[in-house]
Coordinates of C-alpha atoms in Angstrom, one line a residue:
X22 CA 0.0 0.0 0.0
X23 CA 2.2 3.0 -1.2
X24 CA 5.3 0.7 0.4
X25 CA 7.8 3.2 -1.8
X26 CA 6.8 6.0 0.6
X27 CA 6.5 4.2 4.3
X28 CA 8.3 2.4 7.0
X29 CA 7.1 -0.3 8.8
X30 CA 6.5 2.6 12.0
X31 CA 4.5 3.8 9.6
X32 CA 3.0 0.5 8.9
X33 CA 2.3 0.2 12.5
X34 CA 0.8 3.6 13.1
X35 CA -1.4 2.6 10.2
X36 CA -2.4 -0.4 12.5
X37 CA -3.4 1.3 15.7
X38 CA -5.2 4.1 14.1
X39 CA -7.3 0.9 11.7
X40 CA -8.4 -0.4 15.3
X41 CA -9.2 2.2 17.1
X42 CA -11.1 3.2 14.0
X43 CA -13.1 -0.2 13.6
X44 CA -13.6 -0.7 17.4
X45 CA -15.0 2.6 18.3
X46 CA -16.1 4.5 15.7
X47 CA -17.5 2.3 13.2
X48 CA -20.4 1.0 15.7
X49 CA -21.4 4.9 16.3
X50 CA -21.9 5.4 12.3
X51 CA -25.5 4.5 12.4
X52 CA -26.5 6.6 15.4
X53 CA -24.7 9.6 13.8
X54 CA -26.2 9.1 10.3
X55 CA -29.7 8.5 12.0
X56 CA -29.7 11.6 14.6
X57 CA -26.7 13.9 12.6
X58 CA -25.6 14.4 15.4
X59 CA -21.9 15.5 16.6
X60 CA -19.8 13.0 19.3
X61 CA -17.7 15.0 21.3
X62 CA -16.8 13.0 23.1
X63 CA -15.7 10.3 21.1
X64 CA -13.7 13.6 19.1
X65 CA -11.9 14.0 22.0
X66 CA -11.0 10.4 22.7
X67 CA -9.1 10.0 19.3
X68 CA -7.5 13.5 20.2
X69 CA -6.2 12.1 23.7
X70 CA -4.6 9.2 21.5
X71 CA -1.5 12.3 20.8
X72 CA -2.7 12.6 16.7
X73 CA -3.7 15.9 16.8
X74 CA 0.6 16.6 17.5
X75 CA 1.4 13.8 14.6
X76 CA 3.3 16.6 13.6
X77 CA 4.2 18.6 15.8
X78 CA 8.2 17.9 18.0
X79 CA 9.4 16.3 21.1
X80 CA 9.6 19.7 22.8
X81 CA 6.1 20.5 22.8
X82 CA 4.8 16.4 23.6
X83 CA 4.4 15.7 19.6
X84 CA 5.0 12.5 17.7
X85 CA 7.6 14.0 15.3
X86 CA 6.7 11.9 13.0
X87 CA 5.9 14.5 9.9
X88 CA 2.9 14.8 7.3
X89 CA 3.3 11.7 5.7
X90 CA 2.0 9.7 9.1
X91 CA -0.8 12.9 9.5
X92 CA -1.9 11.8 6.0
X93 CA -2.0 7.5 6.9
X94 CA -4.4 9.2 10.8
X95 CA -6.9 11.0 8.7
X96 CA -7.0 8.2 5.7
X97 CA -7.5 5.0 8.2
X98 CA -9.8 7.4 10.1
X99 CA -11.8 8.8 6.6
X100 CA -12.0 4.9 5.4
X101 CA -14.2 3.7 8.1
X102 CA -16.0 7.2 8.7
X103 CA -15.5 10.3 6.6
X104 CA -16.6 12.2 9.4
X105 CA -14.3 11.6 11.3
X106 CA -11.7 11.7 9.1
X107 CA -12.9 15.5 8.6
X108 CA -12.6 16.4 12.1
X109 CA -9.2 15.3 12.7
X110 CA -7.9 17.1 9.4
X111 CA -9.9 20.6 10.7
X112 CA -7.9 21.0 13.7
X113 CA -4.7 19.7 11.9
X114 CA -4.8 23.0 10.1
X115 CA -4.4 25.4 13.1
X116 CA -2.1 23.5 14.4
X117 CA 0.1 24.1 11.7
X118 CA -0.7 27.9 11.5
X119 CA 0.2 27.9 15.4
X120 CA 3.1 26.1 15.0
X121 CA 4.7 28.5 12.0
X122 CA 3.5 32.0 13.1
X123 CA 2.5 31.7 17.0
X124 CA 5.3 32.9 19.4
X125 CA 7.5 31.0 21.9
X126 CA 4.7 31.8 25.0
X127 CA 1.6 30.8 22.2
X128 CA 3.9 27.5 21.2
X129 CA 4.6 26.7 24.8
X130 CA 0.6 27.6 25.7
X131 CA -0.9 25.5 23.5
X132 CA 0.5 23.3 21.3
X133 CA 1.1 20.8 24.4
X134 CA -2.2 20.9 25.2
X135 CA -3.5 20.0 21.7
X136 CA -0.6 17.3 21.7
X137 CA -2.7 16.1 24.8
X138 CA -6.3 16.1 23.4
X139 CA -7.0 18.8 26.0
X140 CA -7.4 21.4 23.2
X141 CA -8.9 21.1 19.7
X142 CA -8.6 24.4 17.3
X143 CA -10.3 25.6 15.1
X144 CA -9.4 28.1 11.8
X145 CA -12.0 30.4 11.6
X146 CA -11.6 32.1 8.3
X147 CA -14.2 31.9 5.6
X148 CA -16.9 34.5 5.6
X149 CA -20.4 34.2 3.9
X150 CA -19.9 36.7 1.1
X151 CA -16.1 35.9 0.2
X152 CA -15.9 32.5 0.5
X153 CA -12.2 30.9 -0.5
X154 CA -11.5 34.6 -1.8
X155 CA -9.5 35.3 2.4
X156 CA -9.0 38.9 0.9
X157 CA -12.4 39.8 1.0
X158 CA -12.9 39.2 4.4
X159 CA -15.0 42.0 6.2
X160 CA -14.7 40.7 10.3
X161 CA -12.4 43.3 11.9
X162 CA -10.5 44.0 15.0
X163 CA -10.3 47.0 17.0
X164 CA -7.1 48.1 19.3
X165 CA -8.2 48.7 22.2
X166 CA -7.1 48.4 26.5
X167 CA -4.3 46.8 25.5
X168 CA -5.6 44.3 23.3
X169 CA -8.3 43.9 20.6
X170 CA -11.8 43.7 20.1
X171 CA -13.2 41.4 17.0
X172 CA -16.7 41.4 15.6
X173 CA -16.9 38.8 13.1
X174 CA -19.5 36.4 11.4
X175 CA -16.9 32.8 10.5
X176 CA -18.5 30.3 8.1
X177 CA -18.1 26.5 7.4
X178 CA -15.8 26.5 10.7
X179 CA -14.7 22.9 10.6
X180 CA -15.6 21.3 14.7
X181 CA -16.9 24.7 15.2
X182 CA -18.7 22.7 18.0
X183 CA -16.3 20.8 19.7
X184 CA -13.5 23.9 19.6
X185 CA -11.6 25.0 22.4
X186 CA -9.8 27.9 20.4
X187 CA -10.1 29.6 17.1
X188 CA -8.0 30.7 14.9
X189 CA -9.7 34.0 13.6
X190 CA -8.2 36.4 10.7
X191 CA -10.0 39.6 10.6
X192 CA -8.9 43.0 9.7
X193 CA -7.0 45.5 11.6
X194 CA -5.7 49.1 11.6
X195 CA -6.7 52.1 9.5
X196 CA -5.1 50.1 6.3
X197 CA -7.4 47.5 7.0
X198 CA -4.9 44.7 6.6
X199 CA -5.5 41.1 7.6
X200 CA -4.2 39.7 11.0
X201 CA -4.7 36.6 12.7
X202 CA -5.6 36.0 16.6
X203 CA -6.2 33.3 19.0
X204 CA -9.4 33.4 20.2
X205 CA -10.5 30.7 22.9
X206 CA -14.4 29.3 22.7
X207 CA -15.0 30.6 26.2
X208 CA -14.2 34.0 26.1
X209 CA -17.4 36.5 26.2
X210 CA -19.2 37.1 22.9
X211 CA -17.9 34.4 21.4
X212 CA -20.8 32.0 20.2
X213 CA -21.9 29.3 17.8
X214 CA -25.1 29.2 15.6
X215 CA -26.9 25.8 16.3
X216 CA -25.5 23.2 14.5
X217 CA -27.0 22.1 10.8
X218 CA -26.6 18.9 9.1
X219 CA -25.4 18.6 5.8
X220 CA -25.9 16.1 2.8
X221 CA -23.0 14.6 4.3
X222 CA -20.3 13.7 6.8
X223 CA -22.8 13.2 9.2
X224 CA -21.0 13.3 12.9
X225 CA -19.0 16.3 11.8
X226 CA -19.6 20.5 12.7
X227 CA -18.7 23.0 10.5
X228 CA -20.4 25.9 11.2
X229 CA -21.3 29.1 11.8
X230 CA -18.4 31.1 15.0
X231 CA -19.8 34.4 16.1
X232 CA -17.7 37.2 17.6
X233 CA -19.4 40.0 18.7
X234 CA -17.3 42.5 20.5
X235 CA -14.9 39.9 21.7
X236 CA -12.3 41.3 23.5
X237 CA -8.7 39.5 23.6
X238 CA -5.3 40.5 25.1
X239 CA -2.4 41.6 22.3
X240 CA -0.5 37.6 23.3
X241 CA -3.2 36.7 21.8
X242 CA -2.0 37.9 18.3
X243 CA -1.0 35.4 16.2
X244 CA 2.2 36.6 14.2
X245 CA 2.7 40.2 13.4
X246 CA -0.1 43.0 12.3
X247 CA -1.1 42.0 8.7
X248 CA 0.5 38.5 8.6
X249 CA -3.1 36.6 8.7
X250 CA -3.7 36.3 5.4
X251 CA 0.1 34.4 5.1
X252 CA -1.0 32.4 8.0
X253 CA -4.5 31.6 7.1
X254 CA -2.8 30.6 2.9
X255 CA 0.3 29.2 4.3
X256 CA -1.6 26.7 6.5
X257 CA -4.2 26.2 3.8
X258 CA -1.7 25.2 1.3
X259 CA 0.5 22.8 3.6
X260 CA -1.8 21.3 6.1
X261 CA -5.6 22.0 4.4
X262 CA -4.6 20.3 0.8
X263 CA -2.8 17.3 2.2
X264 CA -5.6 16.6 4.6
X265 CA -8.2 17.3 2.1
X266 CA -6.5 14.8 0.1
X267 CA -6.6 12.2 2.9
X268 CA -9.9 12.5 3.6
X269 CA -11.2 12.0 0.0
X270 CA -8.5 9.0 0.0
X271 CA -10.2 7.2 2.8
X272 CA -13.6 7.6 1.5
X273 CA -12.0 6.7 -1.7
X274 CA -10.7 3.5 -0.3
X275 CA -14.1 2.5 1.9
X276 CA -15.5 3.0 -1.8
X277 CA -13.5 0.4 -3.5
X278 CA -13.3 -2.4 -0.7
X279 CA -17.2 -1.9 -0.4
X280 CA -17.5 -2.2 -4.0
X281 CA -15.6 -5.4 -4.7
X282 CA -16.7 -7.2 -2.4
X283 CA -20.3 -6.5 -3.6
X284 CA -19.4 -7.4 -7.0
X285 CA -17.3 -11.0 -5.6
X286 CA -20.8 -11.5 -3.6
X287 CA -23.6 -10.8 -5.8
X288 CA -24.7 -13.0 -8.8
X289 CA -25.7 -12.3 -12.0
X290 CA -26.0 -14.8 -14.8
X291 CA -25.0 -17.9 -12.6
X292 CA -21.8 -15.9 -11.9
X293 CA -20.3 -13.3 -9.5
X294 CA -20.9 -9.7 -11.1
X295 CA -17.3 -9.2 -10.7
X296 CA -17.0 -11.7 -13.5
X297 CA -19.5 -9.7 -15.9
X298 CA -17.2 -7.8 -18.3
X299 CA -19.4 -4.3 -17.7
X300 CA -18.6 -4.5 -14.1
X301 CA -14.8 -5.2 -14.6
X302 CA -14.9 -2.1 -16.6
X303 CA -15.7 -0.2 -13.7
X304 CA -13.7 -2.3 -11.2
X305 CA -10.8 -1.5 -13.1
X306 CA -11.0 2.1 -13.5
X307 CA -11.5 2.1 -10.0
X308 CA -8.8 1.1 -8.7
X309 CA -6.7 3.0 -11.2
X310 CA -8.6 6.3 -9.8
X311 CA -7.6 4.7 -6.5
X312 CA -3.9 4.4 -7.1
X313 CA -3.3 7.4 -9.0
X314 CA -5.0 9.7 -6.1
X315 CA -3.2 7.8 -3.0
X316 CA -0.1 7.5 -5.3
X317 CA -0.4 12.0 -5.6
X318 CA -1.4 11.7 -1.9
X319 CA 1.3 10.4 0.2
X320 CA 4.3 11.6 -2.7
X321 CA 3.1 15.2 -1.9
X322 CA 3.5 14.9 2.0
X323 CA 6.4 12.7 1.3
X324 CA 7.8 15.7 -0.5
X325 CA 6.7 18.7 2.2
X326 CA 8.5 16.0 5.1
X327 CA 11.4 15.5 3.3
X328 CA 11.7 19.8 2.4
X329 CA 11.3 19.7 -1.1
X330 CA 9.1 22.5 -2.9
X331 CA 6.1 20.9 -3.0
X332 CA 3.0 23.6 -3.3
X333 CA 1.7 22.9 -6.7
X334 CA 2.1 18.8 -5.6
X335 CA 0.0 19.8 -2.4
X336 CA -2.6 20.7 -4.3
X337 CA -3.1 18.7 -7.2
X338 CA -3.3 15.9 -4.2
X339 CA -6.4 18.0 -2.8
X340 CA -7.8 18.7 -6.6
X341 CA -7.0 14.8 -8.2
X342 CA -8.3 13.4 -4.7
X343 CA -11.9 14.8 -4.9
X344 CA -12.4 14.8 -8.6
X345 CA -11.4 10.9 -8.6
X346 CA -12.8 10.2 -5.9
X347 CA -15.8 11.1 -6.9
X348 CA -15.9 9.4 -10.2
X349 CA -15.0 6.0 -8.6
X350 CA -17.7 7.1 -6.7
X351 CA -20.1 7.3 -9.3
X352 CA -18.9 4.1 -11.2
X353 CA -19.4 2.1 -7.8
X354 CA -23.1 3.5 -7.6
X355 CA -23.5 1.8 -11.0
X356 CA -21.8 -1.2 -10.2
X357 CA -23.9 -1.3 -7.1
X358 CA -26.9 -0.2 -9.1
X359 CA -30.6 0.3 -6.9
X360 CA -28.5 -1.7 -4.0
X361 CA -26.4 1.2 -3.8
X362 CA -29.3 3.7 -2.9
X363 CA -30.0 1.3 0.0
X364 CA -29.7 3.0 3.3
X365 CA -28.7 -0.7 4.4
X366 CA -25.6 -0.5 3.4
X367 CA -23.0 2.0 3.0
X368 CA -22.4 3.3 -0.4
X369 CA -24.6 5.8 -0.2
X370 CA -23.2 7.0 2.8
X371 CA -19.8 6.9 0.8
X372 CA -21.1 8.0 -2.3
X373 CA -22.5 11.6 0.1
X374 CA -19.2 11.9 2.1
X375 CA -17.3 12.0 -1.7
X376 CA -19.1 15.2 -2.4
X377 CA -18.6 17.1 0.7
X378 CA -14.8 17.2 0.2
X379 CA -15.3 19.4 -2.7
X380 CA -15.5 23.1 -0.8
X381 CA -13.0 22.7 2.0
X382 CA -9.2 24.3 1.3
X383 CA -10.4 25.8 -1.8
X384 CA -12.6 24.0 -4.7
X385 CA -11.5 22.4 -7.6
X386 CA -11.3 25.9 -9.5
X387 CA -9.2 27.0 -7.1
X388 CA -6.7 24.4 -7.0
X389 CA -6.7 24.9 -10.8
X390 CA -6.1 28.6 -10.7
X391 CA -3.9 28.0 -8.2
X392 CA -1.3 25.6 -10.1
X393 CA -2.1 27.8 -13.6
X394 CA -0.8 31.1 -11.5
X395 CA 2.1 28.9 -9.5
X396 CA 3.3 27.5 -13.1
X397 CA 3.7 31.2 -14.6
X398 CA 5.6 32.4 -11.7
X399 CA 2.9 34.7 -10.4
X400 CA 3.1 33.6 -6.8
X401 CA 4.7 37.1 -4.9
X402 CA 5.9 35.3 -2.1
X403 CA 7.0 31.7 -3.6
X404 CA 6.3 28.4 -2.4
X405 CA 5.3 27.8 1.6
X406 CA 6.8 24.6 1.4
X407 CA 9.9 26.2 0.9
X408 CA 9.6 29.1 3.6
X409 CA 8.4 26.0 6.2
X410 CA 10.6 23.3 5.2
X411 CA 11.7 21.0 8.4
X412 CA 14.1 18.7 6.3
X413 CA 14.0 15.3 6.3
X414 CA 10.9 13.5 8.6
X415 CA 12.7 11.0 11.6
X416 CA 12.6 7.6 10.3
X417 CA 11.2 6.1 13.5
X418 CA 6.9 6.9 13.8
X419 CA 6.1 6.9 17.6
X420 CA 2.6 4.9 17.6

């Protein structure tokens, strides 16, 4: 399974991750698809198990072990639920964005807590009427008795509900430039809009953060005074793609196993339907979909561990993820025909989760744009896999 990229650490993180997966959260699935609703607790559980620090180093209580072993959590998490998947990935961003812009007394506040499971963070950037366009926020800050005060409306905040701190971008000063702040879920004015269920990634929040007049102390500024837009992009590009990408490969690889054994089970002619020629067809293609996106997957966060420029790689794995994906998808709905529709089973469960990894870290227009602009050069401020490079991952993966 991608062998040319892992260790056998790796192997066994891939192992312990598969059974806490199958033991505890594939029995909630059906409560969670019935009821849509969100299990904090059991969000927390898998965040007490250190993966939300997969990342992150020793000093701060992390694994160490680099984005290649962040992309195997969220795929073996993604495979059995997609839900879950999506919540560890959406507080595997902000960790990142803390980790490259927050300050030594930030670093040393939080991260070990998140390392712990005792904190799960949120990035609070997307706003109703500028969507993945972070330049047109309109949320602002205010300087004021020696800190700031932010009113601001965040949409489609990934565990929006379960969040212990958000990362919030908003604009500041009289040049109206875009900084970012910590801003923990207790603090006054901060609220979040009742939670609504999507088509979906049922067991997963992302919604609606409200900050009306939220006041915060200036440690709470994350980076300088008009860094959030690098910090909201930066974390986007090198956290938000690969786990994007490792979501839709879960998903993508529930699909396929669910699919082929359907096809070995079921008869049609006095044979198995994987035998039929028309279902081959489909079988085939895939697992070609399948290989090609994990392939892009885990060469891209091989790349960003071992510090090779890697931004355009980062997000073809996010684009080629979801848009293949979604066809093998689609081809497994055909090969599954009415069964597949059956709430019974769970392809159409599958077939939903596919779609919903379309919008997160930018659509599939973006990532185009995105790799047409990076291709001619017209990046300002180069690749962030460059400007973040850590060198070469440790080749032993704490489990």
């Amino acid at each position: 399974m991608f062998g040319c990229f892992t260790t056998e650490r790796h192997d066994e993180l891939r192992a312990a991750v598969r059974a806490f997966a199958e033991a505890e959260v594939l029995p909630r699935v059906p409560e969670w698809e019935q009821t849509r609703s969100v299990d904090v607790e059991l969000i927390r559980r898998a965040a007490r198990r250190g993966w939300m620090g997969v990342t992150l180093g020793a000093r701060y209580g992390g694994m160490g072990a680099g984005h290649l072993a962040k992309t195997i959590v969220i795929e073996e998490l993604a495979r059995v639920c997609g839900a879950m998947g999506a919540s560890a990935q959406a507080s595997l961003i902000p960790t990142g964005m803390i980790d490259h812009f927050g300050s030594e007394e930030q670093k040393a506040r939080w991260l070990p807590a998140i390392c712990r499971g005792e904190c799960l963070p949120t990035i609070a950037v997307t706003e109703a009427a500028s969507g993945s366009h972070i330049a047109g926020a309109k949320g602002a800050a205010r300087k004021r008795s020696g800190g700031w005060v932010l009113r601001a409306e965040k949409v489609h905040v990934g565990n929006s509900h379960v969040a212990d701190l958000h990362c919030v971008v908003v604009r500041t000063g009289a040049k109206g430039e875009l900084s970012a702040f910590l801003v923990e879920s207790a603090r006054a004015g901060v609220s979040v809009r009742p939670h609504v269920p999507a088509m979906g990634l049922n067991g997963f929040s992302f919604g609606t953060v409200v900050l009306d007049d939220v006041w915060v102390p200036d440690e709470n500024l994350l980076g300088a005074v008009g860094e959030g837009e690098d910090a909201a992009d930066s974390s986007s590009v090198l956290y938000g793609r690969a786990n994007l990408a490792a979501v839709s490969l879960g998903v993508h690889r529930a699909t396929v196993e669910e699919t082929l054994a359907f096809a070995e089970e079921r008869e049609r002619y006095g044979r198995p339907l994987s035998r039929l020629s028309t279902a081959e067809q489909r079988l085939g293609q895939m697992l070609a979909n399948l290989d090609a996106a994990g392939t892009l997957a885990y060469a891209a966060a091989d790349m960003l561990d071992r510090g090779v420029a890697c931004d355009g790689t980062l997000m073809a794995a996010k684009l080629m993820g979801y848009e293949l994906g979604v066809e093998s998808a689609r081809l497994a709905m055909e090969v599954h025909a009415a069964a597949g529709a059956s709430m019974a089973g769970p392809m159409e469960r599958f077939f939903r989760d596919a779609q919903l990894i379309f919008s997160p870290a930018g659509t599939s227009d973006v990532q185009r744009l995105r790799l047409a602009r990076l291709a001619r050069g017209a990046t300002a401020r180069g690749q962030w896999s460059q400007r973040f490079a850590v060198g070469p991952a440790p080749s032993v993966v704490p489990v």
